[in-house]
XYZ file of C-alpha atoms in Angstrom:
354
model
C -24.892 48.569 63.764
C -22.824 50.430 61.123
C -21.075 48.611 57.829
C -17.456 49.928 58.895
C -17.119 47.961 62.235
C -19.495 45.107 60.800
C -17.095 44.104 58.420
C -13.845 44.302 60.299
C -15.522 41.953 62.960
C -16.846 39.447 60.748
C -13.151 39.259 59.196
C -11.826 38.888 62.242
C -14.152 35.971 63.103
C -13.271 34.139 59.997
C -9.039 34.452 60.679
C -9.761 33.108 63.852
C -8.042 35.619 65.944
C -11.628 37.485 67.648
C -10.580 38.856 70.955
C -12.610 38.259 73.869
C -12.350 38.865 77.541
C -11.352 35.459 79.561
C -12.042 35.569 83.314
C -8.652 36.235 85.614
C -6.625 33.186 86.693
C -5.444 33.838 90.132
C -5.145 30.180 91.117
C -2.309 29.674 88.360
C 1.804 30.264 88.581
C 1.589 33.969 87.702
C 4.735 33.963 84.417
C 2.475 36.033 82.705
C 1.686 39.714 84.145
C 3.901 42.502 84.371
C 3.739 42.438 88.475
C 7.657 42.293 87.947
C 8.475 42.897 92.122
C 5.431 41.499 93.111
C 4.337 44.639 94.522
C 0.682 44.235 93.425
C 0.019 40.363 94.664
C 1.175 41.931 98.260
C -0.649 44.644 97.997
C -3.662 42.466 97.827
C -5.593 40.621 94.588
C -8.805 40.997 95.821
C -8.771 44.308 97.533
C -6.105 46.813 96.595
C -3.062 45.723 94.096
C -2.280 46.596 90.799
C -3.894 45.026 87.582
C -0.944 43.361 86.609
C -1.568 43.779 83.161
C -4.325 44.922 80.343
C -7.625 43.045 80.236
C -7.115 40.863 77.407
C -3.671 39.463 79.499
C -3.955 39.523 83.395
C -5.551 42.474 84.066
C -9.371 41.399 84.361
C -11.236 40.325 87.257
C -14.888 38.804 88.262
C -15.446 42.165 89.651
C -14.827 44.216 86.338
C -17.155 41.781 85.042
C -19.747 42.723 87.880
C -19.240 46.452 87.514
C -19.678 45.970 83.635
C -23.410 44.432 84.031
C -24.243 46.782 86.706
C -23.215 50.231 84.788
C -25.538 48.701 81.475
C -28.289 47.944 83.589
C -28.201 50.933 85.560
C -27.868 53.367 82.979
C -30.467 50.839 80.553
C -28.028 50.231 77.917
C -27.252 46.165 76.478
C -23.574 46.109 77.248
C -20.855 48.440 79.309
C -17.445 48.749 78.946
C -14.855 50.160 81.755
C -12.082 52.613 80.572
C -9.108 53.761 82.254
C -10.459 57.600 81.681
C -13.159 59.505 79.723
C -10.298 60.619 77.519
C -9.417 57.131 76.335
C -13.158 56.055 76.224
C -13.640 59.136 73.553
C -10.403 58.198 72.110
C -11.137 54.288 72.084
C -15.199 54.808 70.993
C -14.804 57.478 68.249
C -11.801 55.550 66.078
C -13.389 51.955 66.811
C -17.181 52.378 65.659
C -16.307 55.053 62.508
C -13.956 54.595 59.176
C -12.662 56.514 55.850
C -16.429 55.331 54.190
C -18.118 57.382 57.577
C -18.632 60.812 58.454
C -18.754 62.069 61.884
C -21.135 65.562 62.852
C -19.762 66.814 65.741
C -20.218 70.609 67.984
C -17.870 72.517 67.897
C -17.875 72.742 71.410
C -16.994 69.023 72.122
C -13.649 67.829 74.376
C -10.644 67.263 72.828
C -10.933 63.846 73.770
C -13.809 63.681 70.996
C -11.854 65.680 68.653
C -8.766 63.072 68.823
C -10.427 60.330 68.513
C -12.401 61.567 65.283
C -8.782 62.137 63.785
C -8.092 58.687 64.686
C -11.128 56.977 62.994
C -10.093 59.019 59.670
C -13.774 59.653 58.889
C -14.994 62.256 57.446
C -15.208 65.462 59.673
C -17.764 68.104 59.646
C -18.216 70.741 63.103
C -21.709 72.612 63.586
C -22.418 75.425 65.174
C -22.889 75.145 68.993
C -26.010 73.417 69.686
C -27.307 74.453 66.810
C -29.600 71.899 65.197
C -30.935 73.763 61.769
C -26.640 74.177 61.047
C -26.229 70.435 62.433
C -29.406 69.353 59.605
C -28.216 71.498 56.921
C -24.799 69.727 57.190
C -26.460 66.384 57.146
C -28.403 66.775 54.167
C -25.317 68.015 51.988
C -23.636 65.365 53.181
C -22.137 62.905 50.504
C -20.717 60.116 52.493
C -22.085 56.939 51.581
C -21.123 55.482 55.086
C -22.729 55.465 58.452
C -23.423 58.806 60.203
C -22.764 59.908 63.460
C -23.400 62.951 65.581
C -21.507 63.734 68.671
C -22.035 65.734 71.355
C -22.224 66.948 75.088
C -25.046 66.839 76.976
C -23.536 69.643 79.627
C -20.420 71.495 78.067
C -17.504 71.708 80.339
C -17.157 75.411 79.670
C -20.197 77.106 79.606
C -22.780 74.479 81.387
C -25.420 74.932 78.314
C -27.231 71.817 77.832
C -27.237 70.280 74.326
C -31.048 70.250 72.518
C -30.991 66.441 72.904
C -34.141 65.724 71.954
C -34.094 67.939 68.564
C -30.944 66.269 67.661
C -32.243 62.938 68.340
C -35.123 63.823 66.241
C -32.442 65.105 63.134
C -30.623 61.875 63.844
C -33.677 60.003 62.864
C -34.502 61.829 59.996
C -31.378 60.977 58.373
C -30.406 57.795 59.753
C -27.518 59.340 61.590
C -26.010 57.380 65.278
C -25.737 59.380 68.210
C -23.322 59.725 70.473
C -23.660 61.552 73.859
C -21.013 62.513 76.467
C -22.499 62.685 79.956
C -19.310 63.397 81.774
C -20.781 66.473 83.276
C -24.165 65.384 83.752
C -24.078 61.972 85.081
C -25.288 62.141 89.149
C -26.243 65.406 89.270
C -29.002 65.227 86.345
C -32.049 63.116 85.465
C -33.630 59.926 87.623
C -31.193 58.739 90.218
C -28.273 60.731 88.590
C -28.293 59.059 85.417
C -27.970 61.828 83.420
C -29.937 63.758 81.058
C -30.130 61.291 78.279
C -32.061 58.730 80.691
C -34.216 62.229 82.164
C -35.333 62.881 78.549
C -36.204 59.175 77.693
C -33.764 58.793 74.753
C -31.927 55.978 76.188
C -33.065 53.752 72.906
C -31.827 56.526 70.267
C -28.760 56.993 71.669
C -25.780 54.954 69.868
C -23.470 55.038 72.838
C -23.280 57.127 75.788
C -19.774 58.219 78.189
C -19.980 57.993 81.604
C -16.823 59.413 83.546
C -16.207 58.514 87.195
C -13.987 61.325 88.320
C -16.455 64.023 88.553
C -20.090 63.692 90.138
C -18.708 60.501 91.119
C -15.870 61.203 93.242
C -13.758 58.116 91.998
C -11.368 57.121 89.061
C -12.080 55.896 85.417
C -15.279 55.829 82.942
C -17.495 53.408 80.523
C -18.652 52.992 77.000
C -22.648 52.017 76.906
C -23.604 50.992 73.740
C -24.617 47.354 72.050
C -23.488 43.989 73.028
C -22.107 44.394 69.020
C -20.087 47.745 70.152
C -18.665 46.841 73.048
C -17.380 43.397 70.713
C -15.885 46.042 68.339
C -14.286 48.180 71.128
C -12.466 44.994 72.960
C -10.948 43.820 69.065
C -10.359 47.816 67.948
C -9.672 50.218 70.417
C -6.240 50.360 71.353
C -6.562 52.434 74.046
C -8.250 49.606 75.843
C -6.544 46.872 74.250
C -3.221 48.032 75.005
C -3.765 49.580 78.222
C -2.885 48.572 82.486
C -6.493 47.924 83.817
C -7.927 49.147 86.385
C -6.624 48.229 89.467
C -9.172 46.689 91.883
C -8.990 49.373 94.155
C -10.488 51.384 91.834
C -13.384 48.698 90.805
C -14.200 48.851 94.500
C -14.675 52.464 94.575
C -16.434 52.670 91.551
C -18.905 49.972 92.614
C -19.399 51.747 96.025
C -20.090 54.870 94.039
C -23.063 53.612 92.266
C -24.102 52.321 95.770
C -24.418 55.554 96.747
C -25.002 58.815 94.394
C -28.317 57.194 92.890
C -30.043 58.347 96.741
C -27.848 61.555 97.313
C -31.570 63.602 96.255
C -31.430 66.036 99.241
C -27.222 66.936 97.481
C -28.780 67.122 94.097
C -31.538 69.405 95.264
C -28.989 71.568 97.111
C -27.015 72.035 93.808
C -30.203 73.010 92.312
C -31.107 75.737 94.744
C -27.517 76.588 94.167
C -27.863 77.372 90.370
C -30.945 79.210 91.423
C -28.918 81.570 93.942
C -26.381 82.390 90.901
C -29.140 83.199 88.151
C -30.407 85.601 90.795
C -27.161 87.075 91.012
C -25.960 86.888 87.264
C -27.904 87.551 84.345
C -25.949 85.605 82.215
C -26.284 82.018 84.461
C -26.391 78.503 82.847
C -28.774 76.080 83.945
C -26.361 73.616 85.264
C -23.699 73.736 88.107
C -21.292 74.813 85.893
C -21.208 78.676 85.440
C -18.784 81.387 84.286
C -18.152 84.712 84.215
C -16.194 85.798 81.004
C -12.596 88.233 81.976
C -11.437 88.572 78.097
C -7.436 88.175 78.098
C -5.489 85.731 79.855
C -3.915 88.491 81.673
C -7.048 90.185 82.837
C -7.959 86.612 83.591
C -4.883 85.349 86.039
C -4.953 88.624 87.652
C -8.707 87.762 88.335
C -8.506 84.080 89.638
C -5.557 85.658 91.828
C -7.985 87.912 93.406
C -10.402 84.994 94.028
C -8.017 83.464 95.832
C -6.879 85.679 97.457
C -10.514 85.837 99.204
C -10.409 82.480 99.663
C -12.093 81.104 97.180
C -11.005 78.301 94.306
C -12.353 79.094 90.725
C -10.729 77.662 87.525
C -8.990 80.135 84.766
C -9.989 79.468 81.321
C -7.604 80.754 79.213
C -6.875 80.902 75.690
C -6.338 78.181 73.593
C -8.728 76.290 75.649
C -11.177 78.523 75.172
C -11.288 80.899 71.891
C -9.061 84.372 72.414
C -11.469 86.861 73.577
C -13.610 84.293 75.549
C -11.282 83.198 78.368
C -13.295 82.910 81.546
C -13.679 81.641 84.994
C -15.652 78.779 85.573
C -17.375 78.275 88.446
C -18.582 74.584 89.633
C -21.313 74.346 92.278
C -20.832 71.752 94.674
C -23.595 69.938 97.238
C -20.817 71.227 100.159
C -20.725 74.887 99.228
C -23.110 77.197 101.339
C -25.959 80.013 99.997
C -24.132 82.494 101.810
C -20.277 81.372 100.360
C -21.956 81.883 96.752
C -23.168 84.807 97.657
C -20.308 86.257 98.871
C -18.262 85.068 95.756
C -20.892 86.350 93.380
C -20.777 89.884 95.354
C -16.548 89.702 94.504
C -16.950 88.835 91.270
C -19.828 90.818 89.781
């Protein structure tokens, strides 16, 4: 629980004006959603239209609710919350839960998504090294803020596939009473029990503040969630605009989702495959991650498009990383293993490549 978001609830509560979601009210004369041409109602309410509206108006459903309790008790967390995106869930979590009184550790590796929503909270701001824990303690200890403390991370970075030291952070966290936060976006079902991610394979589930899930990767669908605290998720539904002030999502999407999680927690034999992958590609490269995501580093963004060209141009699909996304000098092409590419398609990319 931190002071910040405490205290803006419990004023809340006392004007009388608390948001909470209502259940949907499809049996009443619809003069209230934004379903203008009535597109959405003949699309379908229960299978396919449009949300009509945000979630605090029209735009909630039974079925978010469903979804909501399944994601917490999948992933072992007390509450969920659905976003449209894991750019408005970093966005909505990192400038509801932190304030001017806060400060807020974060790698410098993190998303912008992180980085945006730290501006937005107005806390304190202080970047450590990349997954370096001794930098990430000695900021912590000559720290002044007299708020609440949080540390964010990654637990697989988008452009390198290292792994965040989760557990040594966790351990820092606790020394100095700090909250952390963990994006999973790359990790969650290819990593850890079921595909649950790495937080839930190293057992830190309980001392982990909140925890991003995005849908559109591993998952093959649309959207993402907030786990955190019954108390967060209150905070996030009264604070975070981008939620508050946002078209739901639509229930084609809820279906998906929910037939997602139906599925990816018993892909093991595609997991496994992406493991052997990653082993095929540190035989190859000296320089290999541990994860599916890999790169091989063409300085310049020149150098670089000329390189992806040539990929293609053998028929294969790899992603330019050029500068500012990635510091000048480091620009890179990343390479994502998949449970549908082959050994010998790998192989044959690593051989053009390297």
């Amino acid at each position: 629980m931190t002071a910040f978001l405490e205290e803006r609830l419990s004023s809340r509560k006392k004007a009388g004006n608390l948001r909470t979601l209502q259940p949907s009210h499809y049996n009443l004369i619809d003069f209230a959603s934004n379903d203008y041409l009535g597109l959405a109602k003949s699309m379908g309410t229960t299978t396919g239209g449009g949300a009509t509206g945000s979630r605090l108006l029209t735009g909630n459903s039974q079925l978010a609710f469903e979804i909501e309790e399944l994601l917490a008790r999948f992933h072992g967390y007390e509450a969920a919350l659905l976003c449209n995106c894991g750019y408005m869930a970093n966005l909505a979590l990192m400038m509801t839960v932190a304030g001017e009184q806060d400060a807020i550790f974060f790698d410098v590796a993190v998303h912008a998504s992180i980085r945006d929503g730290i501006r937005l909270s107005r806390a304190q701001a202080f970047a450590f090294r990349h997954n370096d824990c001794m930098h990430l303690e000695k900021r912590l200890k000559n720290s002044s803020s007299k708020g609440t403390c949080f540390i964010c991370v990654e637990s697989i970075y988008s452009t390198d596939g290292s792994i965040a030291p989760l557990e040594a952070i966790c351990e820092v966290a606790a020394r100095y009473g700090a909250h952390v936060i963990v994006d999973e976006a790359h990790a969650t079902g290819v990593w850890g029990p079921q595909g649950r991610g790495l937080v839930a394979h190293l057992g830190l589930t309980k001392a982990v503040f909140a925890h991003v899930v995005t849908f559109g990767k591993a998952l093959g669908t649309f959207g993402a969630c907030i786990l955190s605290s019954a108390f967060v998720k209150e905070g996030l539904i009264n604070f975070a605009t981008p939620f508050i002030y946002t078209t739901a999502l639509p229930l084609c999407v809820l279906h998906a989702i929910r037939a997602s999680y139906e599925r990816f927690p018993y892909m093991e034999k595609e997991r496994n495959h992406i493991y052997q992958l990653i082993a095929v590609f540190s035989s190859l490269c000296e320089r290999a991650s541990r994860t599916q995501v890999q790169f091989i580093r063409c300085p310049g963004n020149r150098a670089l498009r000329e390189a992806a060209l040539k990929m293609r141009a053998c028929g294969f699909d790899v992603s330019p990383l050029m500068s500012p996304t990635v510091a000048r000098g480091e620009e890179r092409l990343r390479i994502c293993l998949h449970a549908f590419n082959t050994r010998e398609e790998l192989t044959i990319l690593c051989r053009e490549l390297l």
